[in-house]
XYZ file of C-alpha atoms in Angstrom:
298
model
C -14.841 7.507 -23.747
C -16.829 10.953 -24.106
C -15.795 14.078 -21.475
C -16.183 12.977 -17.694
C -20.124 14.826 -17.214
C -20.251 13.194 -13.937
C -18.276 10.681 -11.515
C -20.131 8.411 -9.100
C -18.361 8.321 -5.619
C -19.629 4.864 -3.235
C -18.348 5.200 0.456
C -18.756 8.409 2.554
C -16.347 6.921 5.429
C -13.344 8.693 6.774
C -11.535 8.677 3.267
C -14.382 8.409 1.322
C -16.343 11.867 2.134
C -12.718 14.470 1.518
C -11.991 12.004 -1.219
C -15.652 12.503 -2.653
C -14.932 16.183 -1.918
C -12.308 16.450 -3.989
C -13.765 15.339 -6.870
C -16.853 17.296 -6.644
C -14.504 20.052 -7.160
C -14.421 19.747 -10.796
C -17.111 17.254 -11.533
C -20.614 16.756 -10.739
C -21.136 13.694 -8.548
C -23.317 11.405 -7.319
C -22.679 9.292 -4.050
C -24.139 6.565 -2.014
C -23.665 5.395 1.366
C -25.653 3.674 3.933
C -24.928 6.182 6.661
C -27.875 9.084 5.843
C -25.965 11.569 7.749
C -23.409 11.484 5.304
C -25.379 11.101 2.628
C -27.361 14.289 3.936
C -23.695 15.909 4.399
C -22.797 15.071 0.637
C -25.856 16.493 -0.878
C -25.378 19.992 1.258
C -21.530 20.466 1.129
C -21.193 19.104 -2.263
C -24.193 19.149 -4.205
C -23.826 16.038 -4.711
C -27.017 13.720 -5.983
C -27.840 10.731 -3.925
C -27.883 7.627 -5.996
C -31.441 6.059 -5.038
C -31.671 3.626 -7.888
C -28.530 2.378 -9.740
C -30.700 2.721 -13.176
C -29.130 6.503 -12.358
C -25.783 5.368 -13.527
C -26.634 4.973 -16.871
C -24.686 7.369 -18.185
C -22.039 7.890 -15.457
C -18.619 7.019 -17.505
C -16.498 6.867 -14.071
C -17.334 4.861 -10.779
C -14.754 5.713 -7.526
C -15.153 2.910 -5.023
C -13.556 3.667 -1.267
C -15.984 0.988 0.598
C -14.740 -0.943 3.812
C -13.998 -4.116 2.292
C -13.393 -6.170 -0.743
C -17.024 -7.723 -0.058
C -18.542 -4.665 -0.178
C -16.972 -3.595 -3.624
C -18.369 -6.906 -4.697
C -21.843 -6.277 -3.834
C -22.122 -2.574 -5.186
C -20.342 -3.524 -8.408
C -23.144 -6.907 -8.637
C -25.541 -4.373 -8.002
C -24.529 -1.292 -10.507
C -22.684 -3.493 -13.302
C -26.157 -3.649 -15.753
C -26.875 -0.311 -15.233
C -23.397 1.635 -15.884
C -22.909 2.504 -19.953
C -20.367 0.497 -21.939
C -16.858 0.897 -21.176
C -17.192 2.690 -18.242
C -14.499 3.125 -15.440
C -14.279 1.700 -11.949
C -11.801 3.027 -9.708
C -11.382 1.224 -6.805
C -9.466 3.180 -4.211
C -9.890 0.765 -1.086
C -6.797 -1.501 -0.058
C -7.331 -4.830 -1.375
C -5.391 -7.798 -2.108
C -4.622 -8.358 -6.313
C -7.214 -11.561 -6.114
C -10.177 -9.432 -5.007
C -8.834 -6.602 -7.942
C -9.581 -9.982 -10.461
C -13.247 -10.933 -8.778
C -13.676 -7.117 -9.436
C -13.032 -7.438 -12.919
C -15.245 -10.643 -13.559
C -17.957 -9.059 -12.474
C -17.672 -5.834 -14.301
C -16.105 -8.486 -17.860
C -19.854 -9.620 -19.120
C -20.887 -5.766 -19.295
C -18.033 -4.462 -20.984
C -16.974 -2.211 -17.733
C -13.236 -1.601 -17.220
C -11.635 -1.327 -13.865
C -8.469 0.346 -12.416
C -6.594 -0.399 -8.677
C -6.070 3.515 -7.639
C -4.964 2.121 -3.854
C -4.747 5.366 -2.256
C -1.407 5.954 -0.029
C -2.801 8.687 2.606
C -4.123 9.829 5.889
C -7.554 11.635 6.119
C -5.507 14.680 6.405
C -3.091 14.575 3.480
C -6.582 13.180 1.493
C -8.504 16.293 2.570
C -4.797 18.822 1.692
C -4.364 17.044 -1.179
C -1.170 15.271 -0.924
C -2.122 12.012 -0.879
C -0.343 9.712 -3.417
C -2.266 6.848 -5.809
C -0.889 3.411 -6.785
C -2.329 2.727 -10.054
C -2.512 -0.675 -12.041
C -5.044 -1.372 -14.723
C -4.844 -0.963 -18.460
C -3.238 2.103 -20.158
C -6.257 2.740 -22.360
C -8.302 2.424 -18.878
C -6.311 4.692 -16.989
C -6.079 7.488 -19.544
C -9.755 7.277 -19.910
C -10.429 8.251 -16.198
C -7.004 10.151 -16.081
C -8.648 13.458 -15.243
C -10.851 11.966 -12.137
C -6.995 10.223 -11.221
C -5.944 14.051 -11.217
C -8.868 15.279 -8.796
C -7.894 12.830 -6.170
C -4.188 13.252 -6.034
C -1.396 15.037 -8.110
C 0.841 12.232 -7.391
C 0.177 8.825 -9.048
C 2.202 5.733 -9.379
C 1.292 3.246 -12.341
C 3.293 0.005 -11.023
C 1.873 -2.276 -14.199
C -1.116 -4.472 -14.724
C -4.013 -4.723 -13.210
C -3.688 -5.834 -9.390
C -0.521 -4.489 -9.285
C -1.398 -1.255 -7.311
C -2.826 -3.201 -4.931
C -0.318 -5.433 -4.149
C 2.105 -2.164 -3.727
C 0.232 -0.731 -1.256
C -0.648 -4.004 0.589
C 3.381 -4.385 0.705
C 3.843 -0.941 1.655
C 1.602 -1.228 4.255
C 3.066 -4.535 5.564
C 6.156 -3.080 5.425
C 5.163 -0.159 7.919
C 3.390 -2.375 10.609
C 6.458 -4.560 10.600
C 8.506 -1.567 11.483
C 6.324 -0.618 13.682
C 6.800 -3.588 16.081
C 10.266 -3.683 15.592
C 10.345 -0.230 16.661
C 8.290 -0.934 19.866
C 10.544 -3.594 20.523
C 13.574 -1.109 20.053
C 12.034 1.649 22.662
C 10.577 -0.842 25.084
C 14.808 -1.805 25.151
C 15.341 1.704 25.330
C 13.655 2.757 28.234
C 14.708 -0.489 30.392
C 18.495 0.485 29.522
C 18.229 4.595 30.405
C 18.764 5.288 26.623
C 16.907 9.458 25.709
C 13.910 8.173 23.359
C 14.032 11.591 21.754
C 18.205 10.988 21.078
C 17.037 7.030 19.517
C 14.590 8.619 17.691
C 17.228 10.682 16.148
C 19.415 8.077 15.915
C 16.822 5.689 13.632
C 16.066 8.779 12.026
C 19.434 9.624 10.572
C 19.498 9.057 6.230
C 23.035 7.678 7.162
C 22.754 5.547 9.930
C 19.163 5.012 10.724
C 15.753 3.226 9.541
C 16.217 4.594 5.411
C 19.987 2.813 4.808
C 18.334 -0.831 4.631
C 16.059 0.630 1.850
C 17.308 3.080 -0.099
C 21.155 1.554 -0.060
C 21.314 -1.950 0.756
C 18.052 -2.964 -1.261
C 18.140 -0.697 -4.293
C 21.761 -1.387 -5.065
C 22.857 -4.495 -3.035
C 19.647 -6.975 -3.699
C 18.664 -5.265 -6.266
C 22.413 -5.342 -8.325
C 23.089 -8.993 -6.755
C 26.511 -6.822 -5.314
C 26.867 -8.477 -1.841
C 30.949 -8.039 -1.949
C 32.387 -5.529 1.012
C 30.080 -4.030 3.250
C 29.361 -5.041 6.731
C 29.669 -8.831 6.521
C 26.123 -10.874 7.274
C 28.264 -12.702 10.181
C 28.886 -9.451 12.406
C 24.931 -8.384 11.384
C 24.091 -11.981 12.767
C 26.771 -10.741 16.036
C 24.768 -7.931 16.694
C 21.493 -9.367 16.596
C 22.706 -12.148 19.199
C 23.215 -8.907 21.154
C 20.521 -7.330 20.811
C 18.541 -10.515 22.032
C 20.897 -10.989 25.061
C 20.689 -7.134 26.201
C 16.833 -7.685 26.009
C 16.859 -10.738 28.181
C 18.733 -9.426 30.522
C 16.448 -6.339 30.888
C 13.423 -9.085 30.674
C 11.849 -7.068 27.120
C 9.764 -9.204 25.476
C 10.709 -9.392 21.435
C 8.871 -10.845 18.991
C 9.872 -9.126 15.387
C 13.403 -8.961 16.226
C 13.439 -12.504 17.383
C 11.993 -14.069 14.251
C 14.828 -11.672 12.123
C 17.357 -13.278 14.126
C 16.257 -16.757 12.922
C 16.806 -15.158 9.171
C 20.735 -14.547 9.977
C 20.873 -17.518 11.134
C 19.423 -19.501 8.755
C 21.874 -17.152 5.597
C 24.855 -18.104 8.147
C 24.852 -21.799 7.873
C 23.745 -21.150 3.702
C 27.327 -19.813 3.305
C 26.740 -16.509 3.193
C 28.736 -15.385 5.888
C 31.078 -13.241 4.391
C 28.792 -11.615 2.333
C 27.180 -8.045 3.031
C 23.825 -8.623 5.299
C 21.701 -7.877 2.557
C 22.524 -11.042 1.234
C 19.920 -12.851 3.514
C 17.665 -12.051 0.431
C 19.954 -14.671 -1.461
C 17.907 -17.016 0.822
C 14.307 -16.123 -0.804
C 16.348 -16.908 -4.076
C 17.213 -20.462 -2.649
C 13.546 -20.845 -1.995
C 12.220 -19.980 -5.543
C 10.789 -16.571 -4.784
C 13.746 -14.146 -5.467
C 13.378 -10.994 -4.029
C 13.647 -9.161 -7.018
C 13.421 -10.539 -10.825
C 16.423 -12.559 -12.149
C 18.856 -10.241 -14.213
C 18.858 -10.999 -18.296
């Protein structure tokens, strides 16, 4: 690819206007969106050119996409594919699923028109102070090519593989996050029936020792991820405590949804065997089912 002259930016929204901003600060740009204000807010605080005809694109090597959903990226890239120079760049920035990454990439195929998942990890805040963080997947050669307009939208990238793959970590990320976000509603809704300090539980869940990080950053890097479920806090008295937990919470009549279904889980790894066994061996059941939690060793 010859030197980034100019990056197209589609989707003014609440990412897509401080991400578009961003970019215009080292390369010209030229945006679309079907809101006029911000169109009329791009061309002022940005100087950026409004894309009126996608014949414009013609020699515009790099393409950002941060559009509201994966039918929209499908319609813009139907619409600019014949127009954009061979072996440009797409970058699309929205959060997708890996399958709509692929129809991405069969439209963009016939024209010789690469395309990279950049799924960006980021409120509009960190976007606009430029901390955000980028989960890349796409080809190397593709990446490198549009490494520089990678660089204007965040310092911190993550290339997690293939194409789709960025996608599918910030999908699970985000899954991840909502799920502990019920759980935690579930956990304060118990705390405030029982006369527990939210600020003191919020400590408490907070603590790198004790709290909401040791299930990641201990018992899933090293136990799931090493197979070592020996010693530890055996899966029975996990499975113990959760019978508590749902017994203190019908006695204060709190209604529990996420906690109940992970209940079921311990449960289920109990009569598997796996009793004995650190708690983080529930994810031995996954394994029983075909779809490990991580990738067999060897």
């Amino acid at each position: 690819m010859t030197d980034i002259s100019k990056v197209a930016v589609y989707g003014l929204g609440n990412m897509g206007f401080p991400l578009a901003r961003r970019i215009a600060d080292r390369f010209p740009v030229q945006v679309f969106d079907l809101n006029q204000d911000m169109l009329a807010k791009a061309k002022t605080e940005l100087g950026a050119e409004e894309i009126a005809d996608p014949k414009a694109l013609s020699a515009t090597p790099v393409v950002v996409l941060c559009l509201p959903s994966p039918k929209a990226s499908l319609a813009v890239l139907r619409q600019i594919a014949p127009h954009l120079p061979k072996s440009a760049v797409v970058v699309e920035t929205s959060t997708v699923n890996p399958d709509d990454v692929l129809a991405c990439r069969d439209v963009l195929a016939p024209h010789d028109i690469r395309l990279i998942d950049a799924s960006l990890m980021a409120g509009v805040s960190q976007m606009e102070a430029g901390t955000a963080s980028l989960l890349i997947g796409g080809e190397p050669s593709a990446i490198a090519d549009c490494q520089a307009v990678l660089d204007a939208i965040a310092e911190k990238q993550t290339v997690f593989g293939p194409l789709g793959t960025g996608a599918a970590a910030k999908v699970i990320n985000n899954a991840v996050a909502h799920a502990v976000m019920v759980v935690v509603a579930e956990a304060g809704s118990m705390a405030t029936a029982t006369g527990v300090s939210i600020e003191k539980l919020v400590d408490l869940l907070s603590d790198p020792q004790m709290g909401l990080h040791r299930p990641l950053t201990y018992r899933f890097a090293k136990r799931v991820v090493e197979g070592d479920y020996a010693g530890g806090m055996p899966l029975d008295a996990a499975r113990k405590d959760s019978r508590l937990a749902l017994d203190l919470a019908q006695t204060e009549g709190v209604p529990l949804f996420a906690i109940q279904a992970a209940h079921s889980v311990y449960e289920m790894a109990f009569r598997s065997g796996y009793a004995r066994d650190d708690y983080a061996a529930i994810a031995k059941l996954w394994d029983d089912w075909q779809v490990p939690a991580v990738p067999k060793q060897g």
